[in-house]
Amino acid sequence: MQDIHQEKILILDFGSQYTQLIARRVRELQVYSEIVSHGLSLEEIRARSPRGLILSGGPASVYDSQAPRCDPALLSSGLPILGICYGMQLMAHLLDGQVTPASKREFGPACLWVDARTDLFAGLEENGEGLPVWMSHGDSISRLPRGFRAIAHTDNSALAAIGDETGRRFGVQFHPEVAHTPSGKEILRNFLYRICGCTPNWSMRSFLEFSLEAIRESIKDRGVICGVSGGVDSMVTAALIERALPGRVDCIFVDNGLLRAGEAEEVSRAFRDALVGCHLVQVDATARFLKALRGVIDPEEKRKIIGREFIAVFEEEAGKLRQRAEFLAQGTLYPDVIESLSFKGPSATIKSHHNVGGLPSRMGFQLLEPLRELFKDEVRELGQELGLPEKLLNRHPFPGPGLAVRILGEVEPDSLETLRQADAILIKELEEAGLYDQTWQAFAVLLPVQTVGVMGDERTYEKVIALRAVTSSDGMTADWARLPYDFLARVSNRIINEVKGVNRVVYDISSKPPSTIEWE
Ligand code: XMP
């Protein structure tokens, strides 16, 4: 079997907000990439056998004593290197160049003129107008390191890109990884194929074949338990293991009573239709969760209770299957893996998310995480390779604590029913208007306030539904979706007419930050 990790690019993280984006761009060009700490030594890097290195951007100034560095030996190791922004400045600084605060800081779009004879810019057409690129820097290189020459400039930067062709070391001041640099992909392609000599062999088809083999190897004739939620990650995990070892995986689906309308049925249907043969244990734990949540209004308290109950139910069910299974599978993704090695350290907990973290070791399971190398988009692609339905793969994210964090205040059966109906109307209308895939997440929230209304000749005093729809790429930042007025009017009308107990609908126009996507 061909090892799809053989041609690997390592990205040294200096704390840029774009580091993950660089890794994704490289993979889109079908070369496997990994993010590593900037502090690895040359030996540690060599042990991973990369074809080339990319030094990420970062917020620091290279001349500050606290600024993150890489092992200087990397720069003369003969490995091909591309430094981006801070990465380029660091390369200049650690060699014998000089970096100083720029006389004019550059943030935003700029026009780049390149020397197309150099490999990095081969094939790029400027058409006499320059190439649009995205800049974001306050420092610049004031003296070139030995062996380097200028290979591109902008109006503000004489050294917008530098290169040492014989040493295969390059640096760019702009960000080729962002969408605002339209030719960025070409530049990265040149680096990967022409300069590092990589061939495109990372695809979801090759990953699938590789993983099937790897799963068979590690599981052999033993059994696997997989927790499923109806979300993309857990369904793809289950489907992948089932494909590798038909009949060997038991899936546990805990219905916590906090799901959206028809959701529990959808999960069992997905199993019947798309995961044929996969054994599903569906547990209706509604009563248990609602009892535990009675009288609770604090959001973090709700999360803790739901997390605790989930683990207890899951543990009970997994215990029944213990005889058959030695492995517990989880849909951990690459961003979770790198978060734990993050340059910035673990970020402050704004909302505590639960998972079954401590379970495998406590119950003596071995952990199986077949998606831990993948980004979300890649998981969707893998799901397609596995033949899972598009609708399931393109579902909006849904939080573990479910509707409990969308009912502000106490969670009661009546409120759940009201919210389910309102939410179902919003989602159905989004789908019918072709807007579902254009929003990253959309849902209804039930507010704990009553307002006055008039229906017919009657005065009403009923609840308020807030609609939330956002655009985002990863949920870390988000903007409110500019849904058409006519659409909002239709949804509002339908909710007020069809959902008993609601007489007002409002639309949330806050972005994240400073708001969050969920209301609790
Ligand atoms: P916030 O509200 O923090 O949400 O802007 C960002 C993304 O995370 C989801 N979310 C959660 N997911 N457990 C989860 O599994 C949680 O407790 C939780 N809280 C928020 C939210 O739906 C959005 O996609």
XYZ file of C-alpha atoms and ligand atoms in Angstrom:
544
model
C 0.000 0.000 0.000
C 1.296 3.465 -0.933
C 1.887 5.658 2.123
C -0.004 8.849 1.419
C 1.947 10.641 4.146
C 5.285 10.101 2.475
C 5.370 13.461 0.708
C 4.720 15.749 3.582
C 4.990 19.505 4.113
C 5.479 20.731 7.667
C 4.074 24.106 8.654
C 5.872 25.745 11.570
C 3.338 27.731 13.570
C 4.340 31.171 14.769
C 0.835 32.019 15.959
C -0.787 33.308 12.772
C -4.570 33.273 12.585
C -4.041 31.734 9.126
C -1.865 28.744 10.056
C -4.691 26.214 9.616
C -5.637 27.850 6.362
C -2.096 27.295 5.022
C -2.380 23.600 5.921
C -5.742 23.338 4.161
C -4.468 25.085 1.030
C -1.547 22.662 0.789
C -3.907 19.713 1.108
C -6.246 21.179 -1.501
C -3.203 20.949 -3.771
C -3.149 17.250 -2.869
C -0.053 17.267 -0.714
C -0.296 16.097 2.892
C 0.555 18.813 5.424
C 0.953 18.933 9.175
C 1.182 21.851 11.580
C 4.009 21.622 14.096
C 5.359 23.811 16.867
C 7.892 26.422 15.741
C 10.290 25.187 18.409
C 11.154 21.758 16.913
C 14.854 21.145 16.394
C 16.380 20.206 13.054
C 16.658 16.565 14.211
C 13.003 16.474 15.239
C 12.016 17.938 11.893
C 14.234 15.520 9.979
C 12.708 12.588 11.873
C 9.378 13.485 10.234
C 10.926 13.435 6.738
C 9.226 16.468 5.200
C 9.670 17.464 1.571
C 9.616 21.112 2.552
C 8.809 23.623 5.274
C 6.467 26.590 5.439
C 7.077 29.157 8.165
C 3.735 30.737 9.091
C 3.006 34.363 9.828
C 2.605 35.592 13.376
C 1.782 38.666 15.439
C 5.245 39.286 16.943
C 8.184 41.377 15.713
C 11.278 39.277 15.038
C 13.588 41.774 16.797
C 11.693 41.460 20.137
C 13.557 39.310 22.616
C 10.405 37.297 23.403
C 9.554 36.657 19.738
C 9.159 32.988 18.740
C 12.112 31.547 16.822
C 12.819 28.392 14.899
C 15.999 26.346 15.057
C 18.429 28.427 12.907
C 19.964 25.172 11.647
C 16.750 24.571 9.682
C 17.551 27.505 7.447
C 20.764 25.989 6.150
C 19.598 22.364 6.208
C 18.983 22.197 2.473
C 15.236 21.653 3.016
C 13.101 23.844 0.730
C 11.553 26.685 2.752
C 8.775 29.198 2.161
C 8.475 31.922 4.806
C 5.186 33.807 4.910
C 5.110 37.320 6.415
C 6.621 36.830 9.913
C 8.126 33.593 8.564
C 9.984 35.505 5.853
C 11.145 38.183 8.299
C 12.383 35.547 10.719
C 14.367 33.873 7.974
C 15.999 37.202 7.083
C 16.633 38.017 10.747
C 18.218 34.656 11.623
C 20.383 34.732 8.528
C 22.321 37.956 8.123
C 19.556 40.264 6.906
C 17.819 43.018 8.835
C 14.178 43.644 9.771
C 12.922 47.041 10.957
C 9.540 48.693 11.541
C 8.204 49.647 8.098
C 7.988 53.355 7.313
C 4.497 52.639 6.016
C 2.498 49.776 7.516
C 0.550 47.790 4.941
C -2.842 46.252 5.798
C -5.224 45.053 3.139
C -5.015 44.804 -0.639
C -1.835 45.651 -2.535
C -0.588 45.286 -6.079
C 2.362 42.979 -6.648
C 4.887 42.981 -9.488
C 6.791 39.716 -9.762
C 9.828 38.332 -11.501
C 8.144 35.487 -13.347
C 11.507 33.878 -14.168
C 11.760 32.585 -10.635
C 10.201 29.182 -9.896
C 7.913 30.544 -7.183
C 6.124 32.837 -9.627
C 6.364 30.709 -12.775
C 3.352 31.056 -15.037
C 1.882 34.067 -13.221
C 0.463 36.685 -15.555
C 0.423 40.271 -14.353
C -1.116 41.775 -17.492
C 0.766 44.985 -16.757
C -1.512 45.718 -13.799
C 0.193 43.759 -11.053
C -1.281 40.875 -9.057
C -3.731 41.606 -6.249
C -2.352 40.305 -2.933
C -3.275 40.633 0.749
C -0.808 42.362 3.060
C -0.806 42.600 6.838
C 2.478 43.768 8.314
C 4.109 46.515 10.301
C 7.742 45.381 9.850
C 9.722 44.889 6.704
C 13.093 43.629 5.567
C 15.567 46.495 5.300
C 18.617 44.410 4.309
C 18.593 41.188 2.320
C 20.356 38.164 3.746
C 23.316 36.874 1.730
C 22.400 34.726 -1.274
C 18.882 36.230 -1.588
C 17.497 38.665 -4.167
C 14.256 40.609 -4.523
C 11.767 38.675 -6.642
C 8.685 40.885 -6.230
C 7.754 44.390 -5.104
C 4.738 46.544 -4.344
C 4.460 50.332 -4.217
C 5.276 50.209 -0.494
C 7.662 47.255 -0.317
C 10.742 46.906 -2.462
C 11.151 43.434 -0.923
C 7.624 42.018 -1.102
C 9.124 38.620 -1.933
C 12.682 37.329 -1.711
C 14.363 34.212 -2.999
C 17.550 32.205 -2.881
C 16.943 29.919 -5.840
C 20.016 27.731 -5.372
C 19.233 27.156 -1.680
C 15.490 26.700 -2.471
C 14.597 29.284 0.193
C 11.825 31.798 -0.485
C 9.876 34.383 1.453
C 6.727 36.385 0.720
C 5.556 39.408 2.680
C 1.917 38.941 1.606
C -0.451 36.051 2.450
C -0.808 33.571 -0.438
C -3.153 31.385 1.655
C -6.061 33.854 1.885
C -8.835 34.228 -0.671
C -7.920 37.923 -1.147
C -4.754 36.753 -2.930
C -6.332 35.135 -6.005
C -3.039 33.808 -7.387
C -1.987 32.497 -3.961
C -2.871 28.954 -4.887
C -0.627 29.121 -7.971
C 2.235 30.377 -5.819
C 1.784 27.566 -3.296
C 1.465 25.082 -6.147
C 4.809 26.274 -7.545
C 6.400 25.889 -4.136
C 5.051 22.359 -3.649
C 5.541 20.916 -7.121
C 8.433 22.886 -8.618
C 10.505 23.715 -5.569
C 9.820 20.801 -3.190
C 9.289 18.254 -5.985
C 6.037 16.913 -4.486
C 3.524 14.963 -6.527
C -0.216 15.274 -5.875
C -1.189 12.084 -4.066
C -3.280 13.242 -1.095
C -6.938 12.831 -1.965
C -9.912 11.523 -0.050
C -9.947 8.458 -2.253
C -6.348 7.612 -1.359
C -7.008 8.476 2.294
C -9.989 6.127 2.285
C -7.978 3.218 0.941
C -5.140 3.910 3.338
C -7.459 4.198 6.367
C -9.412 1.043 5.583
C -6.164 -0.878 5.585
C -4.929 0.853 8.765
C -8.205 0.179 10.624
C -8.167 -3.509 9.651
C -4.551 -3.741 10.826
C -5.202 -2.234 14.237
C -8.596 -3.798 15.001
C -7.908 -7.272 13.605
C -10.758 -9.492 14.826
C -11.919 -7.310 17.710
C -15.009 -5.096 18.057
C -15.581 -1.342 18.083
C -18.141 0.885 19.775
C -18.945 4.206 18.199
C -21.041 6.994 19.715
C -23.151 8.712 17.055
C -25.046 11.981 17.293
C -26.388 12.368 13.780
C -23.623 14.911 13.107
C -21.235 14.542 10.195
C -18.124 13.519 12.136
C -19.619 10.629 14.060
C -21.566 9.323 11.061
C -18.480 9.354 8.835
C -16.469 7.631 11.583
C -19.087 4.882 11.869
C -19.348 4.471 8.095
C -15.577 4.251 7.706
C -15.169 1.529 10.322
C -18.170 -0.357 9.019
C -16.640 -0.276 5.506
C -13.319 -1.560 6.875
C -14.812 -4.308 9.024
C -18.436 -5.029 8.155
C -20.549 -6.075 11.128
C -17.860 -5.318 13.692
C -19.068 -1.903 14.871
C -21.861 -1.196 17.389
C -23.141 2.391 17.314
C -24.747 4.018 20.330
C -27.110 6.919 19.802
C -28.340 8.671 22.941
C -31.584 10.576 22.393
C -31.386 13.179 25.158
C -34.809 14.628 24.368
C -33.153 17.901 23.373
C -33.038 17.193 19.651
C -34.828 19.033 16.864
C -38.105 17.922 15.288
C -37.787 14.489 13.660
C -34.066 14.258 14.355
C -33.995 10.940 16.200
C -35.991 9.338 13.367
C -33.614 10.876 10.812
C -30.636 9.250 12.479
C -32.226 5.801 12.445
C -33.289 6.350 8.823
C -29.729 7.308 7.888
C -28.552 4.068 9.467
C -31.113 2.026 7.613
C -30.471 3.661 4.247
C -26.818 4.622 4.198
C -25.104 2.541 6.841
C -26.699 -0.738 5.998
C -25.434 -3.470 8.260
C -24.184 -1.135 10.943
C -25.695 -2.127 14.292
C -27.457 0.775 16.038
C -28.403 0.904 19.701
C -30.839 3.798 20.123
C -31.473 4.856 23.705
C -34.351 7.146 24.588
C -33.081 8.946 27.687
C -35.455 11.936 27.402
C -37.048 11.491 30.823
C -33.698 11.214 32.557
C -32.278 14.389 30.962
C -35.413 16.474 31.522
C -35.577 15.406 35.132
C -31.948 16.361 35.707
C -32.540 19.745 34.065
C -35.649 20.623 36.056
C -35.407 24.090 37.629
C -31.967 24.820 36.100
C -31.548 28.149 34.326
C -27.803 28.757 34.287
C -26.328 27.832 30.856
C -23.070 26.398 32.180
C -24.978 24.378 34.755
C -27.179 22.999 31.964
C -24.103 22.023 29.963
C -22.526 20.285 32.948
C -25.676 18.314 33.717
C -26.144 17.277 30.090
C -22.489 16.267 29.816
C -22.669 14.256 33.017
C -25.911 12.482 32.081
C -24.621 11.751 28.601
C -21.503 10.076 29.943
C -23.554 8.058 32.444
C -26.003 6.791 29.788
C -23.249 6.110 27.295
C -21.213 4.259 29.880
C -24.187 2.071 30.803
C -24.827 1.136 27.186
C -21.164 0.654 26.335
C -20.855 -1.585 29.398
C -23.483 -3.915 27.937
C -21.393 -4.257 24.781
C -18.092 -4.500 26.611
C -17.716 -8.229 25.989
C -17.721 -7.636 22.244
C -15.652 -4.505 21.939
C -12.144 -3.418 22.778
C -12.175 -0.115 20.948
C -14.118 3.087 21.311
C -14.218 5.207 18.157
C -14.464 8.996 18.241
C -14.785 11.540 15.464
C -11.924 13.769 16.669
C -10.769 16.136 13.900
C -7.387 17.694 13.148
C -8.272 21.158 14.530
C -8.974 19.500 17.936
C -5.615 17.759 17.743
C -3.678 20.931 16.953
C -5.620 22.935 19.502
C -3.939 20.866 22.185
C -0.481 21.696 20.766
C -1.490 25.263 20.062
C 1.082 28.007 19.921
C -1.152 30.211 22.023
C -1.925 27.512 24.544
C -5.458 26.413 25.322
C -7.843 29.274 24.679
C -10.044 30.526 27.495
C -13.225 28.536 27.945
C -16.128 30.731 26.931
C -18.574 27.822 26.863
C -17.652 24.383 28.099
C -18.224 21.695 25.450
C -18.627 18.159 26.605
C -17.346 14.955 25.085
C -16.575 11.472 26.302
C -12.956 12.443 27.005
C -12.111 10.361 30.044
C -14.258 7.394 29.126
C -11.946 5.155 27.097
C -9.268 4.804 29.759
C -11.763 4.495 32.633
C -13.605 1.688 30.904
C -10.465 0.071 29.573
C -11.200 0.818 25.921
C -8.552 1.620 23.384
C -9.282 4.807 21.539
C -9.754 4.827 17.768
C -9.773 8.223 16.060
C -9.734 7.600 12.327
C -10.458 11.242 11.382
C -7.793 12.860 13.523
C -5.762 13.909 10.489
C -8.655 15.577 8.690
C -10.147 19.028 8.443
C -13.939 19.391 8.395
C -14.135 19.881 4.614
C -12.088 16.726 4.142
C -14.480 14.777 6.393
C -17.358 15.814 4.148
C -15.400 14.700 1.100
C -14.612 11.392 2.768
C -18.320 10.998 3.525
C -19.012 11.441 -0.183
C -16.446 8.772 -1.029
C -18.248 6.498 1.425
C -21.573 7.204 -0.266
C -23.285 9.025 2.608
C -26.212 11.249 1.538
C -25.377 14.898 0.714
C -28.091 16.125 3.023
C -26.439 14.475 5.988
C -22.977 15.710 5.000
C -24.080 19.316 4.585
C -26.028 19.612 7.799
C -25.441 22.670 9.931
C -23.503 22.056 13.150
C -25.677 21.310 16.163
C -24.388 21.683 19.722
C -24.165 18.672 22.053
C -26.496 20.273 24.656
C -29.024 20.738 21.846
C -32.159 22.782 22.354
C -31.400 23.175 26.064
C -29.108 26.105 25.220
C -31.698 27.571 22.853
C -34.440 27.717 25.473
C -33.310 30.585 27.643
C -34.205 29.741 31.195
C -35.755 26.488 32.350
C -36.141 23.624 29.878
C -39.671 22.244 29.946
C -41.499 19.832 27.634
C -43.873 22.569 26.409
C -41.063 24.972 25.576
C -39.230 22.205 23.733
C -42.299 21.575 21.613
C -42.743 25.288 20.843
C -39.097 25.683 19.877
C -39.103 22.527 17.736
C -42.033 23.781 15.698
C -40.530 27.229 15.153
C -37.127 25.812 14.281
C -38.614 23.330 11.813
C -40.396 26.167 9.983
C -37.189 28.198 9.696
C -35.141 25.248 8.412
C -37.792 24.099 5.932
C -38.139 27.621 4.523
C -34.352 27.979 4.257
C -34.159 24.730 2.310
C -36.993 25.668 0.019
C -35.520 29.087 -0.691
C -32.122 27.518 -1.461
C -30.594 29.444 1.443
C -29.714 26.545 3.743
C -26.298 25.887 2.205
C -25.525 29.604 2.123
C -25.776 29.892 5.889
C -23.284 28.220 8.176
C -25.788 27.702 10.949
C -29.391 28.787 11.445
C -31.851 28.116 14.227
C -34.622 29.476 16.421
C -34.248 30.525 20.058
C -37.087 30.694 22.584
C -36.872 33.761 24.814
C -38.096 33.773 28.409
C -40.129 36.935 27.963
C -43.755 37.539 27.083
C -44.933 40.433 24.970
C -48.301 41.876 24.124
C -49.879 41.233 20.757
C -53.254 41.273 19.118
C -54.824 38.375 17.263
C -58.280 38.960 15.810
C -59.899 41.149 18.434
C -58.071 39.495 21.288
C -55.160 40.815 23.236
C -52.405 38.175 23.542
C -49.524 37.922 25.969
C -47.139 35.315 24.627
C -43.532 34.236 24.019
C -40.926 35.626 21.586
C -38.901 33.588 19.103
C -35.539 34.927 17.965
C -34.161 33.735 14.640
C -30.398 33.342 14.334
C -28.633 32.727 11.012
C -24.920 33.229 10.502
C -22.226 32.972 7.880
C -18.855 31.661 9.026
C -16.039 29.385 7.956
C -15.273 27.667 11.243
C -17.600 29.056 13.922
C -14.749 30.980 15.566
C -15.943 34.230 14.044
C -19.306 34.755 12.384
C -21.465 37.414 10.815
C -25.258 37.552 10.781
C -26.658 36.337 7.487
C -28.234 39.013 5.303
C -31.372 36.969 4.637
C -33.860 38.627 2.273
C -36.644 40.648 3.961
C -39.327 38.700 2.092
C -37.907 35.481 3.399
C -37.831 36.751 6.990
C -41.384 38.045 6.634
C -42.584 34.629 5.446
C -40.887 32.770 8.288
C -42.191 35.246 10.861
C -45.750 34.978 9.526
C -45.691 31.237 9.532
C -44.284 30.982 13.061
C -46.800 33.418 14.540
C -49.702 31.751 12.746
C -48.700 28.143 13.235
C -46.859 27.930 16.555
C -49.122 28.159 19.544
C -47.887 30.439 22.312
C -45.722 32.721 20.127
C -46.840 36.208 19.108
C -43.551 37.876 18.110
C -40.485 36.999 16.037
C -37.206 38.952 16.032
C -34.024 38.580 13.955
C -30.607 38.590 15.631
C -28.226 41.018 13.878
C -25.133 40.556 16.027
C -21.799 39.260 14.809
C -19.287 37.091 16.683
C -17.330 38.552 18.384
C -18.579 40.282 20.473
C -21.709 38.084 20.566
C -21.563 34.305 20.286
C -23.517 32.185 17.813
C -25.673 30.451 20.418
C -27.589 32.626 22.896
C -26.456 30.597 25.898
P -20.694 29.865 20.105
O -22.071 29.996 20.666
O -19.644 29.582 21.142
O -20.735 28.598 19.161
O -20.330 31.031 19.222
C -19.748 28.200 18.248
C -20.159 26.855 17.689
O -20.119 25.875 18.745
C -21.402 25.306 18.942
N -21.578 25.136 20.393
C -21.470 23.958 21.019
N -21.214 22.717 20.545
N -21.382 21.865 22.733
C -21.178 21.673 21.408
O -20.984 20.520 20.995
C -21.639 23.079 23.290
O -21.814 23.219 24.503
C -21.684 24.179 22.374
N -21.894 25.520 22.535
C -21.833 26.079 21.304
C -22.389 26.285 18.333
O -23.591 25.637 17.934
C -21.594 26.831 17.168
O -21.641 25.945 16.069
